[in-house]
Short mmCIF file of C-alpha atoms in Angstrom, two decimals:
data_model
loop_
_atom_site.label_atom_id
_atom_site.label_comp_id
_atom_site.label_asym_id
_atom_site.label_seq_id
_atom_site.Cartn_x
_atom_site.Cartn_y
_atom_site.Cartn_z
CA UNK I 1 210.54 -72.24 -54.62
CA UNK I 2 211.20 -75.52 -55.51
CA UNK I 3 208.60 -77.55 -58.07
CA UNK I 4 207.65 -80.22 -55.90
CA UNK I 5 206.81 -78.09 -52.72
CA UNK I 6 203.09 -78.23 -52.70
CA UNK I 7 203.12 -81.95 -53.09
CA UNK I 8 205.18 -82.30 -50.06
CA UNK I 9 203.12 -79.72 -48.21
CA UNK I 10 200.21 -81.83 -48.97
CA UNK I 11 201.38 -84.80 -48.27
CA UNK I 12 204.85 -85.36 -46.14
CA UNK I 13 206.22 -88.79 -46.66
CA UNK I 14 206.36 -87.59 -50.87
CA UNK I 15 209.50 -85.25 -48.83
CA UNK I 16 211.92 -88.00 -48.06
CA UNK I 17 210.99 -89.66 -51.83
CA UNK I 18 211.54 -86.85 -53.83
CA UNK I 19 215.10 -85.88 -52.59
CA UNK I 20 216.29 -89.14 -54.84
CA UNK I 21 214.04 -88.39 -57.65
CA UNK I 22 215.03 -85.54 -60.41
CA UNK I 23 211.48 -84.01 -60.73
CA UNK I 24 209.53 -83.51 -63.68
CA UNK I 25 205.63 -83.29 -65.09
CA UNK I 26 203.99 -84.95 -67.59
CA UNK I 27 201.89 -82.43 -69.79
CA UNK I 28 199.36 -83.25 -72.77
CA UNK I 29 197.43 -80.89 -74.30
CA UNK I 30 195.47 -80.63 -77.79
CA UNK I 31 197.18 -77.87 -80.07
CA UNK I 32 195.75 -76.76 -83.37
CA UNK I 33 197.25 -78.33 -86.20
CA UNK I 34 199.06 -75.25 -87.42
CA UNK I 35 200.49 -74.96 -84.71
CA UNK I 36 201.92 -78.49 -84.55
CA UNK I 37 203.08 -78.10 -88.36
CA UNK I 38 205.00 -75.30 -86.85
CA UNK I 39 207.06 -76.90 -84.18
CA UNK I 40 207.49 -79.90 -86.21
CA UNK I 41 209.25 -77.64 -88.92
CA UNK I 42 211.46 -75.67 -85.91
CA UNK I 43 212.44 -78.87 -84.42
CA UNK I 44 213.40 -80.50 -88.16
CA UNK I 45 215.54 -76.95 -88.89
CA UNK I 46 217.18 -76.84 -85.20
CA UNK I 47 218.47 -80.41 -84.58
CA UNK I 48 219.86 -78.93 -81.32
CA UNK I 49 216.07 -78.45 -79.91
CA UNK I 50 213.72 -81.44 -78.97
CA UNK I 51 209.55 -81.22 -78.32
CA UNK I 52 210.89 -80.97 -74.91
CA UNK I 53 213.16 -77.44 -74.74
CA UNK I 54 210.75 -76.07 -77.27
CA UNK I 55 207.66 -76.46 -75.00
CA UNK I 56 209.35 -75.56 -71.71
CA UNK I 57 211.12 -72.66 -73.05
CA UNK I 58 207.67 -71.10 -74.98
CA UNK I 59 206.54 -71.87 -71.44
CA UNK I 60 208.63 -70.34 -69.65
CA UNK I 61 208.82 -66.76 -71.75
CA UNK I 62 204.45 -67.28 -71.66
CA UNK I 63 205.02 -67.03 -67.94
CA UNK I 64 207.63 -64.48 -67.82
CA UNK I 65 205.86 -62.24 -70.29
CA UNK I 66 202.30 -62.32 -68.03
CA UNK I 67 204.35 -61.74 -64.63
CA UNK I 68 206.13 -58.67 -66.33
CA UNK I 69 202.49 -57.73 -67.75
CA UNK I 70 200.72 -58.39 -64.35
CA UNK I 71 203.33 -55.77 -62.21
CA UNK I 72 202.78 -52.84 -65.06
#
């Protein structure tokens, strides 16, 4: 399923924009500070990781995990 589906079931003309577009979302969210200390400190130790691969990929394993919890 691609990530831009629902917005171009809701609303058709968004099809013919989004095929030029690389599609993204914008995400903000208040996170305890210890939390933020954390990442900080993974991102200064990994220079190969960015605020951006670290969110999507906890993201990604949050969602994985709960799917694999939901079918048990």
């Amino acid at each position: 399923m691609d990530c831009n589906q629902l917005e171009r079931c809701i609303n058709p003309a968004l099809a013919v924009a989004a095929e030029d577009e690389t599609p993204f979302v914008s995400l903000e969210s208040e996170i305890p500070e210890v939390l933020f200390t954390a990442m900080k400190g993974f991102i200064g130790a990994n220079p190969n990781w960015d605020q951006y691969q670290l969110m999507s990929s906890a993201l990604a394993r949050f969602l994985f995990q709960n799917a694999v919890a939901k079918e048990l």
